Structure formats: structure tokens, C-alpha cells
Amino acid sequence: MYCCFFDVDGVMLDFDGGFTRTMKEYFKLDIDDDYVPESFWFSDLLTKEQVVEGWDYFLKSNEFERLKPIVDPEHFNAKFGAYPVHFITNIPPDCLERRVKNLRNAGFKFKSAHCGGFINYEGKTSKTKAEIIQELLQADESVIFVDDHPDNCLNVLESFPDAEIWLMSRPFNADFKHPEIRRAIDWSEVLEHSGTPASH
């Protein structure tokens, strides 16, 4: 029996698109609509001060809870719907309810959503994604994990060496390689090659 864990922003939902559109409007930036950030922290687009200011603005904006799905929700639900699905996202905990609303409005079916990762907010240390998986995993369940940050993939691999772990390709993780972490250029690879048989 599989238990499936997915990052949200940048994996399930198009964080880059929503954040970039908001920053383009907020800072009056001259960038193309198809711009893709080279850096996890958007350092090729914004100064550190702008990132902080822009992030605060984005969290309060309507765009934050209207991110578009990266993977077709029907295809995702058909593939993983027979298994427990949990989302783990590294956003401020007080924003989780809005992100859950975003996911449900997009049409994703899942059992729970949690905040976790290596970015801490308001001086509080977040649980790692591996720690959250440890709390949720039932006996005899095998882990499937998909994220776009290598640190989270390594964190889960360390705790669950038999897990099926996928890194979703993004420009900022292009140089990362690991023999036990699979790289997905896009969702079609996960949907086609993940160990879970599709549910009907």
C-alpha cells in the first residue's frame, strides 16, 4: 500500500506564475509573460529587499489562493486517488487554510495538508517534511514523495531509504543529481512511471 506525499507550490500549483505576475504588477517590472525564474529566491528578478516586501504583499493578495494547477487534477486523482494523499507545503502556517481552499477549488482530492520544510516563519522552527511523513505514515505503507527542492528530497530519502522520490525539474535545481532520486521533467513522467497503478 502506497502513501503519497506532495509538495504544493511549484509542484501541484504554479507558484512561479502567480508570484511573478503579482511582482510584475506591484513593482512595475518589464518582464515577459513566459518568464521562468533561474533562482529559488527570484534573485535574477528582485533584490533581497524586494523579495521580502513582495512576499508580504503576495501573501495578502488574492492571487495567493488562486494559483493554477500544474498537473491536471483529473489525471492526478485518477492516478493517486486509491491511496492516502497528503500535501506538505513550506508556507506560513496561518496561510495553510487558503492554500487548502486553492487546492480544493482546483479539483484535487486529498486526505490532509500540512506546513513543513526548511524555511521557518516568525522565529518558529518548522517540522521537516520527513518528520511530518513519519507522523502520518501507517504500518506497511510505502512512501511516494514529489518535491521541487533537493533539500527536501534528501531529507525524506535519509529517513525513508526505500521511498520512491521524485524531484520536479526547475532551473534552480538543474545541477542536482542523485542516484536514488528520480528526476521528472514534468508531471507526465510521474504519472507514467510512478509505481502506483492508476485507480479507476
PDB file of C-alpha atoms in Angstrom:
ATOM      1  CA  MET A   1       0.000   0.000   0.000  1.00  0.00           C
ATOM      2  CA  TYR A   2       1.351   3.356  -1.003  1.00  0.00           C
ATOM      3  CA  CYS A   3       1.015   6.620   0.900  1.00  0.00           C
ATOM      4  CA  CYS A   4       1.635   9.681  -1.254  1.00  0.00           C
ATOM      5  CA  PHE A   5       3.174  12.984  -0.200  1.00  0.00           C
ATOM      6  CA  PHE A   6       3.434  16.016  -2.469  1.00  0.00           C
ATOM      7  CA  ASP A   7       4.895  19.481  -2.212  1.00  0.00           C
ATOM      8  CA  VAL A   8       2.399  22.115  -3.348  1.00  0.00           C
ATOM      9  CA  ASP A   9       3.884  25.407  -4.559  1.00  0.00           C
ATOM     10  CA  GLY A  10       5.894  24.712  -7.697  1.00  0.00           C
ATOM     11  CA  VAL A  11       4.756  21.074  -7.853  1.00  0.00           C
ATOM     12  CA  MET A  12       0.956  20.967  -7.661  1.00  0.00           C
ATOM     13  CA  LEU A  13       0.275  24.671  -8.188  1.00  0.00           C
ATOM     14  CA  ASP A  14       2.019  27.261 -10.370  1.00  0.00           C
ATOM     15  CA  PHE A  15       3.625  29.374  -7.665  1.00  0.00           C
ATOM     16  CA  ASP A  16       6.160  30.942 -10.051  1.00  0.00           C
ATOM     17  CA  GLY A  17       3.464  32.171 -12.415  1.00  0.00           C
ATOM     18  CA  GLY A  18       1.283  33.648  -9.681  1.00  0.00           C
ATOM     19  CA  PHE A  19       4.161  35.249  -7.799  1.00  0.00           C
ATOM     20  CA  THR A  20       5.769  36.655 -10.951  1.00  0.00           C
ATOM     21  CA  ARG A  21       2.500  38.189 -12.203  1.00  0.00           C
ATOM     22  CA  THR A  22       1.963  39.795  -8.816  1.00  0.00           C
ATOM     23  CA  MET A  23       5.547  41.142  -8.649  1.00  0.00           C
ATOM     24  CA  LYS A  24       5.359  42.429 -12.221  1.00  0.00           C
ATOM     25  CA  GLU A  25       2.300  44.462 -11.326  1.00  0.00           C
ATOM     26  CA  TYR A  26       3.494  45.516  -7.854  1.00  0.00           C
ATOM     27  CA  PHE A  27       6.988  46.648  -8.836  1.00  0.00           C
ATOM     28  CA  LYS A  28       6.023  47.686 -12.420  1.00  0.00           C
ATOM     29  CA  LEU A  29       8.567  45.272 -13.904  1.00  0.00           C
ATOM     30  CA  ASP A  30       9.187  44.884 -17.622  1.00  0.00           C
ATOM     31  CA  ILE A  31       9.320  41.105 -18.000  1.00  0.00           C
ATOM     32  CA  ASP A  32       7.831  38.653 -20.487  1.00  0.00           C
ATOM     33  CA  ASP A  33       4.704  36.709 -19.596  1.00  0.00           C
ATOM     34  CA  ASP A  34       6.592  33.436 -20.052  1.00  0.00           C
ATOM     35  CA  TYR A  35       9.428  34.411 -17.693  1.00  0.00           C
ATOM     36  CA  VAL A  36      10.799  31.481 -15.631  1.00  0.00           C
ATOM     37  CA  PRO A  37      12.970  32.320 -12.588  1.00  0.00           C
ATOM     38  CA  GLU A  38      16.520  30.977 -12.584  1.00  0.00           C
ATOM     39  CA  SER A  39      16.764  31.236  -8.794  1.00  0.00           C
ATOM     40  CA  PHE A  40      14.664  29.737  -5.996  1.00  0.00           C
ATOM     41  CA  TRP A  41      14.682  33.191  -4.355  1.00  0.00           C
ATOM     42  CA  PHE A  42      13.984  35.104  -7.617  1.00  0.00           C
ATOM     43  CA  SER A  43      17.385  36.833  -7.251  1.00  0.00           C
ATOM     44  CA  ASP A  44      17.599  37.204 -11.033  1.00  0.00           C
ATOM     45  CA  LEU A  45      14.473  39.385 -10.889  1.00  0.00           C
ATOM     46  CA  LEU A  46      14.310  41.055  -7.458  1.00  0.00           C
ATOM     47  CA  THR A  47      16.661  42.430  -4.816  1.00  0.00           C
ATOM     48  CA  LYS A  48      16.585  40.810  -1.359  1.00  0.00           C
ATOM     49  CA  GLU A  49      14.594  43.774  -0.065  1.00  0.00           C
ATOM     50  CA  GLN A  50      12.093  43.452  -2.903  1.00  0.00           C
ATOM     51  CA  VAL A  51      11.688  39.732  -2.257  1.00  0.00           C
ATOM     52  CA  VAL A  52      10.764  40.411   1.382  1.00  0.00           C
ATOM     53  CA  GLU A  53       8.423  43.268   0.502  1.00  0.00           C
ATOM     54  CA  GLY A  54       6.923  41.407  -2.442  1.00  0.00           C
ATOM     55  CA  TRP A  55       6.402  38.196  -0.444  1.00  0.00           C
ATOM     56  CA  ASP A  56       4.472  40.086   2.250  1.00  0.00           C
ATOM     57  CA  TYR A  57       2.315  41.680  -0.414  1.00  0.00           C
ATOM     58  CA  PHE A  58       1.773  38.362  -2.225  1.00  0.00           C
ATOM     59  CA  LEU A  59       0.651  36.573   0.954  1.00  0.00           C
ATOM     60  CA  LYS A  60      -2.133  39.134   1.391  1.00  0.00           C
ATOM     61  CA  SER A  61      -3.138  39.157  -2.280  1.00  0.00           C
ATOM     62  CA  ASN A  62      -5.998  37.259  -3.894  1.00  0.00           C
ATOM     63  CA  GLU A  63      -3.504  35.723  -6.307  1.00  0.00           C
ATOM     64  CA  PHE A  64      -2.024  33.674  -3.438  1.00  0.00           C
ATOM     65  CA  GLU A  65      -5.115  31.470  -3.249  1.00  0.00           C
ATOM     66  CA  ARG A  66      -5.831  31.364  -6.988  1.00  0.00           C
ATOM     67  CA  LEU A  67      -2.736  29.590  -8.276  1.00  0.00           C
ATOM     68  CA  LYS A  68      -3.363  27.440 -11.330  1.00  0.00           C
ATOM     69  CA  PRO A  69      -2.714  23.671 -11.252  1.00  0.00           C
ATOM     70  CA  ILE A  70       0.474  22.403 -12.878  1.00  0.00           C
ATOM     71  CA  VAL A  71      -0.896  18.881 -13.221  1.00  0.00           C
ATOM     72  CA  ASP A  72      -4.403  18.143 -14.481  1.00  0.00           C
ATOM     73  CA  PRO A  73      -6.451  17.425 -11.332  1.00  0.00           C
ATOM     74  CA  GLU A  74      -8.475  14.656 -13.039  1.00  0.00           C
ATOM     75  CA  HIS A  75      -5.320  12.843 -14.160  1.00  0.00           C
ATOM     76  CA  PHE A  76      -3.775  13.295 -10.714  1.00  0.00           C
ATOM     77  CA  ASN A  77      -6.876  11.991  -8.921  1.00  0.00           C
ATOM     78  CA  ALA A  78      -7.133   9.029 -11.300  1.00  0.00           C
ATOM     79  CA  LYS A  79      -3.503   8.081 -10.647  1.00  0.00           C
ATOM     80  CA  PHE A  80      -3.352   8.540  -6.871  1.00  0.00           C
ATOM     81  CA  GLY A  81      -6.984   8.513  -5.752  1.00  0.00           C
ATOM     82  CA  ALA A  82      -6.871   4.953  -4.389  1.00  0.00           C
ATOM     83  CA  TYR A  83      -4.170   5.932  -1.881  1.00  0.00           C
ATOM     84  CA  PRO A  84      -3.894   8.367   1.019  1.00  0.00           C
ATOM     85  CA  VAL A  85      -2.674  11.684  -0.445  1.00  0.00           C
ATOM     86  CA  HIS A  86      -1.084  14.302   1.805  1.00  0.00           C
ATOM     87  CA  PHE A  87       0.246  17.700   0.785  1.00  0.00           C
ATOM     88  CA  ILE A  88       3.206  19.268   2.621  1.00  0.00           C
ATOM     89  CA  THR A  89       3.962  22.889   1.787  1.00  0.00           C
ATOM     90  CA  ASN A  90       6.531  25.294   3.221  1.00  0.00           C
ATOM     91  CA  ILE A  91       4.329  28.370   3.547  1.00  0.00           C
ATOM     92  CA  PRO A  92       3.453  30.324   6.710  1.00  0.00           C
ATOM     93  CA  PRO A  93       1.100  28.170   8.831  1.00  0.00           C
ATOM     94  CA  ASP A  94      -1.519  30.920   9.005  1.00  0.00           C
ATOM     95  CA  CYS A  95      -1.816  30.719   5.183  1.00  0.00           C
ATOM     96  CA  LEU A  96      -2.451  26.969   5.046  1.00  0.00           C
ATOM     97  CA  GLU A  97      -6.241  27.238   5.055  1.00  0.00           C
ATOM     98  CA  ARG A  98      -6.134  29.442   1.960  1.00  0.00           C
ATOM     99  CA  ARG A  99      -3.794  27.049   0.182  1.00  0.00           C
ATOM    100  CA  VAL A 100      -6.135  24.131   1.008  1.00  0.00           C
ATOM    101  CA  LYS A 101      -9.007  26.152  -0.472  1.00  0.00           C
ATOM    102  CA  ASN A 102      -6.902  26.763  -3.598  1.00  0.00           C
ATOM    103  CA  LEU A 103      -6.212  23.030  -3.978  1.00  0.00           C
ATOM    104  CA  ARG A 104      -9.849  22.022  -3.449  1.00  0.00           C
ATOM    105  CA  ASN A 105     -11.120  24.704  -5.843  1.00  0.00           C
ATOM    106  CA  ALA A 106      -8.685  23.397  -8.468  1.00  0.00           C
ATOM    107  CA  GLY A 107     -10.248  19.940  -8.087  1.00  0.00           C
ATOM    108  CA  PHE A 108      -7.562  17.964  -6.223  1.00  0.00           C
ATOM    109  CA  LYS A 109      -8.688  15.193  -3.877  1.00  0.00           C
ATOM    110  CA  PHE A 110      -6.541  14.609  -0.785  1.00  0.00           C
ATOM    111  CA  LYS A 111      -6.652  13.439   2.795  1.00  0.00           C
ATOM    112  CA  SER A 112      -4.742  16.258   4.521  1.00  0.00           C
ATOM    113  CA  ALA A 113      -2.406  19.234   4.092  1.00  0.00           C
ATOM    114  CA  HIS A 114       0.436  20.355   6.362  1.00  0.00           C
ATOM    115  CA  CYS A 115       3.143  23.011   6.671  1.00  0.00           C
ATOM    116  CA  GLY A 116       6.725  21.812   6.790  1.00  0.00           C
ATOM    117  CA  GLY A 117      10.180  22.245   5.321  1.00  0.00           C
ATOM    118  CA  PHE A 118      13.414  24.106   5.971  1.00  0.00           C
ATOM    119  CA  ILE A 119      12.081  27.675   5.818  1.00  0.00           C
ATOM    120  CA  ASN A 120      10.983  28.938   9.238  1.00  0.00           C
ATOM    121  CA  TYR A 121       8.471  31.714   9.829  1.00  0.00           C
ATOM    122  CA  GLU A 122       8.168  34.122  12.764  1.00  0.00           C
ATOM    123  CA  GLY A 123      11.055  32.507  14.605  1.00  0.00           C
ATOM    124  CA  LYS A 124       9.287  29.154  14.885  1.00  0.00           C
ATOM    125  CA  THR A 125      11.146  26.082  13.668  1.00  0.00           C
ATOM    126  CA  SER A 126       9.146  24.114  11.120  1.00  0.00           C
ATOM    127  CA  LYS A 127       8.965  20.361  11.137  1.00  0.00           C
ATOM    128  CA  THR A 128      10.834  18.830   8.237  1.00  0.00           C
ATOM    129  CA  LYS A 129       8.829  17.060   5.575  1.00  0.00           C
ATOM    130  CA  ALA A 130      10.312  13.741   6.733  1.00  0.00           C
ATOM    131  CA  GLU A 131       9.082  14.410  10.276  1.00  0.00           C
ATOM    132  CA  ILE A 132       5.561  15.071   9.010  1.00  0.00           C
ATOM    133  CA  ILE A 133       5.624  11.906   6.885  1.00  0.00           C
ATOM    134  CA  GLN A 134       6.769   9.938   9.951  1.00  0.00           C
ATOM    135  CA  GLU A 135       3.700  11.146  11.858  1.00  0.00           C
ATOM    136  CA  LEU A 136       1.269  10.280   9.053  1.00  0.00           C
ATOM    137  CA  LEU A 137       2.654   7.027   7.703  1.00  0.00           C
ATOM    138  CA  GLN A 138       0.867   3.857   8.747  1.00  0.00           C
ATOM    139  CA  ALA A 139       2.492   0.455   9.199  1.00  0.00           C
ATOM    140  CA  ASP A 140       3.179  -1.394   5.941  1.00  0.00           C
ATOM    141  CA  GLU A 141       2.763   1.744   3.820  1.00  0.00           C
ATOM    142  CA  SER A 142       5.398   2.695   1.236  1.00  0.00           C
ATOM    143  CA  VAL A 143       6.265   6.348   0.614  1.00  0.00           C
ATOM    144  CA  ILE A 144       5.931   8.213  -2.671  1.00  0.00           C
ATOM    145  CA  PHE A 145       7.265  11.769  -2.429  1.00  0.00           C
ATOM    146  CA  VAL A 146       7.413  14.558  -5.024  1.00  0.00           C
ATOM    147  CA  ASP A 147       9.099  17.936  -4.422  1.00  0.00           C
ATOM    148  CA  ASP A 148      10.999  20.548  -6.408  1.00  0.00           C
ATOM    149  CA  HIS A 149      13.704  21.269  -3.813  1.00  0.00           C
ATOM    150  CA  PRO A 150      16.645  18.866  -3.493  1.00  0.00           C
ATOM    151  CA  ASP A 151      16.980  19.527   0.266  1.00  0.00           C
ATOM    152  CA  ASN A 152      13.502  18.133   0.908  1.00  0.00           C
ATOM    153  CA  CYS A 153      14.144  15.114  -1.302  1.00  0.00           C
ATOM    154  CA  LEU A 154      17.384  14.328   0.547  1.00  0.00           C
ATOM    155  CA  ASN A 155      15.635  14.832   3.896  1.00  0.00           C
ATOM    156  CA  VAL A 156      12.956  12.268   3.003  1.00  0.00           C
ATOM    157  CA  LEU A 157      15.469   9.833   1.486  1.00  0.00           C
ATOM    158  CA  GLU A 158      17.527   9.887   4.682  1.00  0.00           C
ATOM    159  CA  SER A 159      14.505   8.901   6.793  1.00  0.00           C
ATOM    160  CA  PHE A 160      12.871   6.617   4.207  1.00  0.00           C
ATOM    161  CA  PRO A 161      15.619   4.991   2.125  1.00  0.00           C
ATOM    162  CA  ASP A 162      13.103   2.744   0.331  1.00  0.00           C
ATOM    163  CA  ALA A 163      10.826   5.629  -0.689  1.00  0.00           C
ATOM    164  CA  GLU A 164      10.047   6.460  -4.311  1.00  0.00           C
ATOM    165  CA  ILE A 165      11.265  10.059  -4.510  1.00  0.00           C
ATOM    166  CA  TRP A 166      10.828  12.406  -7.454  1.00  0.00           C
ATOM    167  CA  LEU A 167      12.452  15.803  -7.995  1.00  0.00           C
ATOM    168  CA  MET A 168      10.389  18.018 -10.293  1.00  0.00           C
ATOM    169  CA  SER A 169      12.799  19.785 -12.650  1.00  0.00           C
ATOM    170  CA  ARG A 170      13.151  23.534 -12.276  1.00  0.00           C
ATOM    171  CA  PRO A 171      16.004  25.835 -13.387  1.00  0.00           C
ATOM    172  CA  PHE A 172      17.250  26.272  -9.817  1.00  0.00           C
ATOM    173  CA  ASN A 173      17.704  22.515  -9.282  1.00  0.00           C
ATOM    174  CA  ALA A 174      19.191  21.709 -12.707  1.00  0.00           C
ATOM    175  CA  ASP A 175      22.636  20.814 -11.326  1.00  0.00           C
ATOM    176  CA  PHE A 176      21.387  18.379  -8.687  1.00  0.00           C
ATOM    177  CA  LYS A 177      21.967  14.687  -9.287  1.00  0.00           C
ATOM    178  CA  HIS A 178      21.418  11.701  -7.015  1.00  0.00           C
ATOM    179  CA  PRO A 179      21.311   8.013  -7.960  1.00  0.00           C
ATOM    180  CA  GLU A 180      18.282   7.271  -5.743  1.00  0.00           C
ATOM    181  CA  ILE A 181      16.194  10.359  -6.524  1.00  0.00           C
ATOM    182  CA  ARG A 182      14.293  10.316  -9.791  1.00  0.00           C
ATOM    183  CA  ARG A 183      14.100  13.483 -11.852  1.00  0.00           C
ATOM    184  CA  ALA A 184      10.837  14.370 -13.591  1.00  0.00           C
ATOM    185  CA  ILE A 185      10.956  16.878 -16.432  1.00  0.00           C
ATOM    186  CA  ASP A 186       7.201  17.331 -15.957  1.00  0.00           C
ATOM    187  CA  TRP A 187       4.202  15.536 -14.468  1.00  0.00           C
ATOM    188  CA  SER A 188       3.767  13.173 -17.414  1.00  0.00           C
ATOM    189  CA  GLU A 189       6.843  11.244 -16.216  1.00  0.00           C
ATOM    190  CA  VAL A 190       5.487  10.846 -12.686  1.00  0.00           C
ATOM    191  CA  LEU A 191       2.047   9.847 -13.913  1.00  0.00           C
ATOM    192  CA  GLU A 192       3.503   7.316 -16.348  1.00  0.00           C
ATOM    193  CA  HIS A 193       6.381   5.835 -14.348  1.00  0.00           C
ATOM    194  CA  SER A 194       5.383   6.100 -10.691  1.00  0.00           C
ATOM    195  CA  GLY A 195       4.949   2.728  -9.001  1.00  0.00           C
ATOM    196  CA  THR A 196       1.257   3.236  -8.245  1.00  0.00           C
ATOM    197  CA  PRO A 197      -1.188   1.669 -10.706  1.00  0.00           C
ATOM    198  CA  ALA A 198      -3.894   4.118 -11.748  1.00  0.00           C
ATOM    199  CA  SER A 199      -7.156   3.863  -9.832  1.00  0.00           C
ATOM    200  CA  HIS A 200     -10.474   3.776 -11.666  1.00  0.00           C
TER     201      HIS A 200
END
